[in-house]
């Protein structure tokens, strides 16, 4: 089997769409999927890769937003909890429950009674589940690993985690394409074509071929997250005031240490701000910061002060870990696309999204989606589709292709009816065993495939069975295999090595990754992709530049 990423993509020149969505982060992909499901001929255009913007720079929690209760945003909490429940049901391989322990010491400004009341309300709004098994053991473990010189109060609650929102985006993208979306990554919108007070289409440049084209659209949706004001500026659309206030948030990634808690810890940083210490991808994710940032969101980097602040805060919580700057695997940052609120405290700006209609700005037919969270992207998409009159005529097609020949477990994983999270584990286990059999691969490889590729696992396993090259691991330290990458090139719009290793099969976010791993991955992909030596070298160079720009190893 040979694939090539060189084949020119069909021209879009002068094609007409009912809906054009600019921006392929979680919101843009969700909006395109929603519009296509209602029968609208939809184009989705992304300047880099799907999910490469803010979506892959977040804390990766699927949460109701306990913190928003402090700001009295009950509606936002209710919506988020409802969306969290749906994600847990429909995407159990990607979104799983995670226990959080709120750890406060005797100096905390937060009042214990208020916290208990807040947590009670949060649980009630989530459906009224109280403690879960293991709460006590986990709390004891966390207490042992926290600074022993302080008196801790621990409060337990449940939220959820999507370790790889990049994969959620890829899965929604496949669903969008199955519903008819034409999806173009590595294609930049140069400007929206606005004439006689109406958005008529867009001017685009394919960044892989350099080709420029004009495409027509009845509706243009600006879903570019923190780039939203820039799209308007490029198109000479004047909004009364900026739509966004850029707030940078940074994270550091640390190795696991002896006594590391299995739960996420939510506590206070050195300045009393909230901080998360979260088990993630066999490492520890620590975040986040809040710093005003009006720079190019594509070039955002964590500052050394932020990295230091996160490390210091971590060290005051877990001194036994004894980490220094050299232990930081990498740091990354993103710009929160928060609504413009010039006089508000950064932490107090609402996380609720809104839709801005540009009719009054002289661009009827154009809507900007502002703000939001990973958790509420599907809701934002429904609201956006409703705003442009795209109503659901038939029930959503959650199921795409079926893993034929595999057990009923795969049907359950794909089931739009879903199941409660605690029912999922045995079903996943039996599905993993089926995938291992179907692909002639180890159970640990199969487990990794199921976790990342859900309902596509059957197709990947069948492909893997056909050749040893396709069963080869992408690097010597991972169980993830070449067939996953090939499937992503063929079915998930991956175009570059970076699209694969950072997002579709995101092994390069793992603990092992090094330039040596990149060379290994390119070497095993080269024969199946039909790359020349020069192409493989170019892919490696572009990948290293992208990784360097995204994941910063502090000096
Ligand atoms: C530090 C931090 C932590 C967060 N933590 C969480 C969390 O734990 N849970 C949660 O639910 N939410 C969290 N969020 C919020 C969440 O990540 C964002 O709300 C969400 O990812 C925004 O998605 P988006 O699609 O709007 O934007 P993006 O993901 O940024 O997508 C916009 C896309 O538009 C593209 N684009 C821009 N200009 C153009 C152009 N000219 N042509 C074509 N394409 C263009 C960009 O390349 C980009 O891919 C966090 C955010 C940050 C910054």
XYZ file of C-alpha atoms and ligand atoms in Angstrom:
608
model
C 0.000 0.000 0.000
C 1.380 3.391 -1.011
C -0.144 6.771 -0.333
C 1.092 10.159 -1.314
C 0.383 13.521 0.219
C 1.500 15.255 -3.007
C -1.656 14.781 -5.009
C -3.059 18.267 -5.748
C -6.338 18.956 -4.047
C -9.280 19.680 -6.375
C -9.767 23.362 -7.212
C -12.339 25.332 -5.246
C -12.234 28.357 -7.585
C -15.662 29.983 -7.868
C -17.401 27.059 -6.187
C -20.467 28.045 -4.248
C -21.242 26.847 -0.711
C -24.206 27.511 1.519
C -21.915 27.794 4.534
C -18.204 28.599 4.740
C -16.587 28.038 8.131
C -13.217 29.712 8.704
C -11.086 28.038 11.387
C -10.727 24.341 12.126
C -10.399 24.339 15.900
C -12.931 22.433 17.959
C -15.572 25.128 17.404
C -15.138 25.432 13.633
C -15.160 21.665 13.120
C -18.263 21.337 15.336
C -20.048 24.119 13.426
C -19.193 22.657 10.015
C -20.387 19.215 11.149
C -23.641 20.642 12.490
C -24.364 22.646 9.323
C -23.624 19.684 7.041
C -25.848 17.423 9.100
C -28.709 19.789 8.408
C -28.061 19.362 4.702
C -26.076 22.580 4.091
C -23.301 22.403 1.473
C -20.417 23.380 3.762
C -16.753 24.292 3.332
C -14.344 24.261 6.299
C -11.035 26.096 5.876
C -8.113 25.937 8.308
C -4.829 27.813 7.839
C -2.653 25.219 9.614
C -4.040 21.907 10.737
C -7.343 21.023 12.337
C -7.025 21.343 16.108
C -3.574 22.965 15.990
C -4.663 26.291 17.546
C -5.996 26.950 21.042
C -7.711 23.570 21.074
C -4.404 21.718 21.509
C -3.084 24.267 24.006
C -5.764 23.870 26.665
C -5.790 22.139 30.063
C -7.853 19.362 28.445
C -10.509 19.201 31.155
C -14.118 18.605 30.229
C -15.701 20.387 33.116
C -18.802 22.055 34.373
C -16.607 24.834 35.664
C -16.695 24.664 39.431
C -14.866 28.003 39.396
C -17.687 29.661 37.437
C -19.958 29.083 40.432
C -17.762 31.585 42.283
C -18.722 34.114 39.617
C -22.417 33.225 39.806
C -22.510 31.827 36.241
C -25.077 29.126 36.985
C -26.334 28.948 33.388
C -22.819 28.300 32.084
C -22.240 25.591 34.695
C -25.549 23.903 33.860
C -24.825 23.960 30.093
C -21.278 22.697 30.618
C -22.407 19.822 32.837
C -24.994 18.777 30.250
C -22.374 18.849 27.464
C -19.879 16.983 29.669
C -22.421 14.197 30.121
C -22.974 13.913 26.363
C -19.251 13.763 25.645
C -18.763 11.058 28.285
C -21.532 9.049 26.651
C -20.722 9.425 22.977
C -16.908 9.480 23.122
C -16.031 7.231 26.106
C -12.664 6.308 24.552
C -11.583 9.970 24.464
C -13.437 11.589 27.352
C -13.284 9.883 30.711
C -14.248 10.737 34.276
C -11.478 12.154 36.425
C -11.503 12.600 40.188
C -10.406 16.029 41.383
C -9.227 16.866 44.868
C -9.487 20.469 45.869
C -6.567 20.962 48.269
C -6.548 24.059 50.455
C -4.260 24.809 53.365
C -4.826 26.864 56.515
C -3.847 30.095 54.686
C -6.403 29.742 51.911
C -8.638 32.736 51.294
C -11.452 30.382 50.379
C -13.969 29.566 53.049
C -14.578 25.852 53.807
C -18.328 26.258 54.285
C -18.659 28.078 50.976
C -16.655 25.354 49.262
C -18.808 22.586 50.710
C -21.928 24.424 49.585
C -20.447 25.040 46.141
C -19.477 21.386 45.728
C -22.898 20.251 46.900
C -24.526 22.529 44.328
C -22.098 21.340 41.619
C -22.919 17.692 42.361
C -26.655 18.405 42.412
C -26.448 20.203 39.065
C -24.463 17.278 37.640
C -27.155 14.795 38.602
C -26.666 14.350 42.292
C -23.904 11.719 42.528
C -21.966 11.930 45.762
C -18.601 10.343 46.540
C -17.320 7.500 44.379
C -15.363 4.434 45.432
C -11.694 5.165 45.938
C -12.255 8.758 47.089
C -10.835 8.091 50.541
C -7.775 6.133 49.362
C -7.007 8.789 46.781
C -7.350 11.606 49.273
C -4.945 9.801 51.608
C -2.441 9.328 48.795
C -2.644 12.980 47.802
C -2.305 14.070 51.429
C 0.893 12.022 51.752
C 2.433 13.604 48.663
C 1.467 17.197 49.509
C 3.754 19.430 51.587
C 3.747 17.804 55.059
C 4.448 21.099 56.793
C 0.985 22.482 56.022
C -2.486 21.545 57.287
C -4.556 20.486 54.283
C -8.295 20.262 53.803
C -9.234 18.063 50.861
C -12.552 18.171 49.003
C -13.313 15.549 46.369
C -15.440 15.949 43.238
C -15.796 14.425 39.772
C -15.118 16.065 36.447
C -13.815 14.682 33.161
C -10.737 14.830 31.008
C -10.171 14.666 27.281
C -6.464 13.899 27.200
C -6.353 14.461 23.447
C -8.802 17.100 22.191
C -6.813 16.825 18.936
C -8.356 13.372 18.564
C -11.851 14.612 19.391
C -11.437 17.200 16.628
C -10.227 14.478 14.227
C -13.243 12.327 15.051
C -15.693 15.208 14.573
C -13.903 16.062 11.346
C -14.493 12.554 9.992
C -18.158 12.843 10.983
C -18.303 16.243 9.269
C -16.752 14.897 6.058
C -19.136 11.915 6.129
C -21.969 14.422 6.297
C -20.658 16.192 3.191
C -18.253 18.866 4.483
C -15.405 19.785 2.130
C -12.492 20.220 4.545
C -9.288 22.071 3.677
C -6.425 22.383 6.121
C -3.195 24.282 5.371
C -5.393 26.777 3.533
C -5.467 30.342 4.773
C -8.348 32.741 4.398
C -6.737 35.941 3.133
C -9.935 37.978 3.485
C -13.685 37.737 3.454
C -15.090 39.117 0.199
C -17.490 41.843 1.360
C -19.473 43.787 -1.244
C -22.579 45.992 -0.969
C -22.809 45.364 2.761
C -22.756 41.570 2.410
C -20.220 38.792 2.876
C -20.143 37.062 -0.521
C -17.350 34.556 -0.041
C -13.668 34.259 0.820
C -10.249 34.585 -0.782
C -7.989 31.670 0.110
C -4.404 30.549 -0.350
C -3.462 26.882 -0.300
C -0.265 26.990 1.763
C 0.965 23.678 0.362
C 0.612 24.568 -3.341
C 0.635 28.385 -3.068
C -2.528 28.530 -5.217
C -4.960 31.399 -4.535
C -8.688 31.092 -5.197
C -11.995 32.780 -4.529
C -14.927 30.793 -3.151
C -18.532 31.955 -2.818
C -20.740 31.409 0.193
C -24.194 32.417 1.399
C -22.999 32.419 5.021
C -19.482 32.966 6.336
C -18.800 31.814 9.889
C -15.673 33.200 11.502
C -14.667 30.474 13.974
C -11.022 31.469 14.262
C -10.936 31.637 18.066
C -8.279 34.164 19.128
C -7.754 35.214 15.487
C -11.375 36.440 15.118
C -10.607 40.184 15.171
C -7.755 39.671 12.695
C -10.106 38.135 10.116
C -12.255 41.270 10.363
C -9.226 43.561 10.044
C -7.980 41.674 6.974
C -11.438 42.083 5.419
C -11.862 45.771 6.368
C -14.851 44.899 8.536
C -15.016 47.421 11.359
C -16.609 46.223 14.571
C -17.597 48.889 17.100
C -15.048 47.506 19.527
C -12.750 44.480 19.520
C -14.626 41.221 19.942
C -11.818 39.584 21.941
C -9.474 40.373 24.768
C -6.431 38.108 24.413
C -5.412 36.298 27.595
C -2.464 33.911 27.422
C -2.515 30.739 29.486
C 0.587 28.563 29.894
C 1.308 25.038 31.121
C 4.379 23.019 32.005
C 4.691 19.252 31.563
C 6.639 17.315 34.202
C 7.529 13.638 34.613
C 5.652 11.499 37.101
C 7.302 11.150 40.512
C 7.149 8.563 43.308
C 3.855 9.038 45.141
C 2.272 11.014 42.282
C -1.496 11.179 42.829
C -3.885 9.427 40.415
C -6.387 12.229 40.908
C -6.131 15.715 39.556
C -5.290 18.241 42.236
C -6.898 21.646 42.157
C -5.201 24.033 44.540
C -3.783 27.518 44.945
C -0.632 28.790 43.245
C 1.982 30.913 45.040
C -0.180 34.013 44.470
C -3.466 32.351 45.536
C -4.726 31.879 41.950
C -6.200 28.479 41.074
C -3.793 25.891 39.720
C -4.317 22.392 38.332
C -1.877 19.490 38.663
C -3.269 16.806 36.397
C -2.173 13.295 35.443
C -1.866 13.477 31.671
C -0.391 11.257 28.970
C 1.780 9.430 31.555
C 3.163 12.787 32.634
C 1.925 15.662 34.804
C 0.303 18.749 33.339
C 0.519 21.885 35.477
C -1.406 25.025 34.602
C -2.326 27.652 34.095
C -1.479 31.345 34.002
C -3.350 34.454 32.897
C -1.412 37.194 31.108
C -2.722 39.785 28.679
C -1.412 39.053 25.201
C -2.307 40.890 22.019
C 0.368 39.218 19.887
C -0.105 36.787 17.017
C -1.883 33.733 18.509
C 0.114 31.545 16.112
C 3.371 32.592 17.751
C 2.313 32.452 21.407
C 4.952 31.102 23.796
C 5.016 30.810 27.577
C 7.283 33.436 29.154
C 10.117 32.350 31.462
C 8.299 34.114 34.346
C 5.196 31.995 33.735
C 7.256 28.803 33.579
C 8.999 29.765 36.811
C 5.684 30.654 38.475
C 4.185 27.259 37.564
C 7.258 25.360 38.720
C 7.426 27.288 42.015
C 3.727 26.746 42.630
C 4.091 23.038 41.918
C 7.131 22.838 44.231
C 5.289 24.455 47.141
C 2.513 21.864 46.776
C 4.690 18.802 46.145
C 8.171 19.531 47.581
C 8.956 15.796 47.732
C 9.045 15.651 43.952
C 12.123 17.882 44.152
C 11.858 19.080 40.561
C 13.981 21.836 39.076
C 13.767 23.634 35.732
C 15.727 20.886 33.974
C 12.956 18.396 34.812
C 10.427 20.324 32.731
C 9.749 18.220 29.649
C 8.221 21.156 27.809
C 5.947 24.152 28.237
C 3.230 25.437 25.949
C 0.822 28.348 25.794
C -2.420 29.367 24.134
C -4.549 32.481 23.903
C -7.955 32.174 25.524
C -10.451 33.653 23.084
C -12.342 35.507 25.817
C -14.915 38.190 25.049
C -13.525 41.737 25.149
C -13.999 43.142 28.673
C -11.523 46.026 29.123
C -12.245 46.745 32.775
C -12.804 43.246 34.126
C -10.315 41.183 36.130
C -8.890 38.520 33.760
C -10.137 35.641 35.918
C -13.590 37.231 36.086
C -14.193 37.464 32.298
C -17.010 35.116 31.344
C -16.131 31.822 29.638
C -19.542 31.851 27.969
C -19.496 32.055 24.183
C -21.553 34.404 22.059
C -22.312 34.876 18.363
C -21.599 38.252 16.801
C -23.711 39.117 13.727
C -21.712 41.435 11.424
C -24.771 42.890 9.690
C -24.402 46.136 11.643
C -20.689 46.205 10.679
C -21.567 46.192 6.972
C -21.084 42.446 6.447
C -24.505 40.783 6.497
C -24.274 37.009 6.230
C -21.207 36.823 8.435
C -21.183 35.580 12.031
C -18.228 35.431 14.428
C -18.205 32.770 17.149
C -16.506 34.258 20.202
C -15.271 32.539 23.356
C -16.367 29.165 24.627
C -14.671 26.049 25.871
C -13.853 22.603 24.572
C -16.682 21.375 26.751
C -19.377 23.512 25.136
C -18.220 23.430 21.480
C -21.099 21.220 20.325
C -23.603 23.544 21.981
C -21.994 26.564 20.314
C -22.290 24.719 16.994
C -25.996 24.045 17.488
C -26.621 27.681 18.374
C -24.639 28.860 15.368
C -26.503 26.548 12.975
C -29.838 27.702 14.425
C -28.805 31.344 13.970
C -28.300 30.853 10.242
C -31.557 28.917 9.942
C -29.965 25.487 9.630
C -32.298 23.319 11.659
C -31.895 19.621 12.221
C -34.283 17.740 9.883
C -33.065 14.271 10.720
C -31.417 12.803 13.765
C -27.640 13.207 13.931
C -25.525 10.524 12.308
C -23.147 9.768 15.137
C -22.362 6.402 13.549
C -20.178 6.541 10.523
C -18.625 3.380 9.214
C -18.990 0.206 11.181
C -16.261 -2.077 12.366
C -17.727 -5.015 10.456
C -16.958 -8.468 11.690
C -16.041 -7.230 15.144
C -18.047 -7.889 18.259
C -21.040 -6.033 19.606
C -18.594 -4.074 21.766
C -17.778 -1.860 18.799
C -21.493 -1.140 18.305
C -21.721 -0.023 21.903
C -18.735 2.259 21.544
C -20.397 3.817 18.523
C -23.816 3.981 20.099
C -25.384 7.422 20.026
C -27.617 6.211 22.834
C -24.491 5.916 24.924
C -24.008 4.405 28.325
C -22.956 5.608 31.689
C -19.226 5.884 32.113
C -18.885 3.069 34.672
C -20.368 0.590 32.146
C -17.725 1.406 29.599
C -14.607 -0.340 30.897
C -15.634 -3.996 30.364
C -17.015 -3.128 26.934
C -13.792 -1.389 25.959
C -11.755 -4.364 27.243
C -13.590 -6.804 25.040
C -13.368 -4.443 22.065
C -9.605 -4.174 22.604
C -9.294 -7.982 22.526
C -11.236 -8.061 19.229
C -9.036 -5.365 17.709
C -5.869 -7.191 18.747
C -7.173 -10.361 17.034
C -8.362 -8.558 13.940
C -5.032 -6.779 13.434
C -2.594 -9.460 14.575
C -1.223 -6.929 17.050
C -0.535 -6.874 20.791
C -3.295 -5.969 23.257
C -1.359 -2.873 24.296
C -1.197 -1.680 20.669
C -4.890 -2.455 20.285
C -5.657 -0.586 23.493
C -3.826 2.506 22.222
C -5.665 2.281 18.904
C -9.083 1.983 20.553
C -8.330 4.867 22.894
C -7.421 7.218 20.061
C -9.417 5.976 17.100
C -12.696 4.661 18.589
C -14.942 3.468 15.828
C -12.150 3.563 13.197
C -10.183 0.943 15.161
C -11.676 -1.945 13.158
C -10.606 -0.462 9.830
C -7.124 0.272 11.195
C -6.786 -3.271 12.554
C -7.786 -4.793 9.216
C -5.254 -2.604 7.453
C -2.556 -3.590 9.950
C -3.194 -7.283 9.269
C -2.233 -6.813 5.612
C 1.473 -6.054 6.145
C 4.241 -6.062 8.729
C 5.246 -2.530 7.609
C 1.841 -1.303 8.760
C 2.147 -3.051 12.112
C 5.531 -1.431 12.832
C 5.613 0.981 15.782
C 5.976 4.682 14.937
C 8.981 4.923 17.235
C 10.700 2.298 19.393
C 9.058 3.622 22.596
C 5.434 3.563 21.494
C 2.787 0.923 20.878
C 1.145 3.135 18.241
C 1.663 1.799 14.744
C 2.124 2.936 11.155
C -1.409 1.845 10.145
C -2.861 4.581 12.394
C -0.851 7.208 10.544
C -1.786 5.816 7.147
C -5.458 5.853 8.105
C -5.103 9.494 9.179
C -3.536 10.438 5.830
C -6.297 8.581 3.982
C -9.344 9.494 6.058
C -8.627 12.315 8.506
C -7.223 14.980 6.171
C -3.672 14.699 7.569
C -1.214 16.266 5.124
C 2.118 16.514 6.943
C 4.254 14.607 9.420
C 3.316 17.254 12.002
C -0.405 16.626 11.420
C 0.261 12.983 12.226
C 2.692 13.045 15.122
C 1.246 16.054 16.973
C -2.481 15.548 16.402
C -3.873 12.448 14.603
C -1.551 9.966 16.331
C -0.078 12.385 18.883
C 2.848 10.285 20.023
C 5.116 13.355 19.872
C 3.336 14.759 22.956
C 4.588 11.742 24.887
C 7.346 11.413 27.432
C 9.857 9.759 25.100
C 9.844 12.072 22.119
C 13.150 13.306 20.697
C 14.544 14.171 17.243
C 15.682 10.543 17.059
C 12.027 9.444 17.391
C 11.082 11.858 14.581
C 13.671 10.267 12.285
C 12.435 6.782 13.238
C 8.830 7.758 12.500
C 9.747 9.282 9.133
C 11.780 6.170 8.270
C 8.873 3.782 8.889
C 6.380 6.058 7.121
C 8.580 6.721 4.076
C 8.003 3.399 2.230
C 4.249 3.280 2.857
C 3.788 6.955 1.992
C 5.978 6.720 -1.101
C 8.130 9.656 0.064
C 11.432 10.344 -1.681
C 14.536 10.912 0.477
C 14.148 14.655 -0.081
C 10.473 14.590 0.901
C 11.215 12.654 4.070
C 13.972 15.165 4.949
C 11.595 18.085 4.280
C 8.877 16.510 6.441
C 11.358 16.001 9.292
C 12.590 19.604 9.071
C 9.060 21.054 8.981
C 8.002 18.832 11.871
C 10.917 19.851 14.092
C 10.230 23.540 13.376
C 6.561 23.080 14.271
C 7.291 21.131 17.444
C 9.848 23.714 18.527
C 7.298 26.524 18.006
C 4.649 24.695 20.035
C 6.402 22.759 22.798
C 9.055 24.889 24.419
C 11.887 23.259 26.330
C 13.020 26.013 28.702
C 16.746 26.554 28.764
C -4.610 27.963 28.531
C -5.970 27.483 28.152
C -6.576 26.475 28.882
C -7.844 26.033 28.525
N -8.390 24.980 29.197
C -9.598 24.512 28.854
C -10.126 23.373 29.501
O -9.482 22.741 30.327
N -11.372 22.973 29.153
C -12.105 23.622 28.196
O -13.239 23.210 27.963
N -11.616 24.691 27.548
C -10.368 25.144 27.839
N -9.836 26.202 27.177
C -10.631 26.862 26.159
C -10.594 26.117 24.839
O -9.316 25.613 24.583
C -10.979 27.065 23.719
O -12.159 27.726 24.019
C -11.204 26.323 22.417
O -10.125 25.485 22.106
C -11.395 27.336 21.316
O -11.548 26.646 20.122
P -11.700 27.431 18.782
O -12.036 26.445 17.737
O -12.633 28.575 18.946
O -10.259 28.111 18.557
P -8.910 27.471 17.990
O -8.687 26.101 18.470
O -7.843 28.463 18.215
O -9.206 27.371 16.441
C -9.218 28.492 15.586
C -8.550 28.085 14.295
O -8.690 29.130 13.339
C -7.568 29.043 12.479
N -7.419 30.302 11.735
C -7.068 31.506 12.224
N -6.982 32.411 11.222
C -7.292 31.751 10.072
C -7.351 32.141 8.703
N -7.052 33.370 8.299
N -7.698 31.205 7.779
C -7.980 29.933 8.152
N -7.915 29.520 9.447
C -7.584 30.408 10.392
C -6.418 28.789 13.451
O -5.287 28.255 12.799
C -7.047 27.855 14.470
O -6.751 26.488 14.230
C -8.540 26.644 27.463
C -7.923 27.644 26.715
C -6.632 28.045 27.033
C -5.944 29.072 26.204
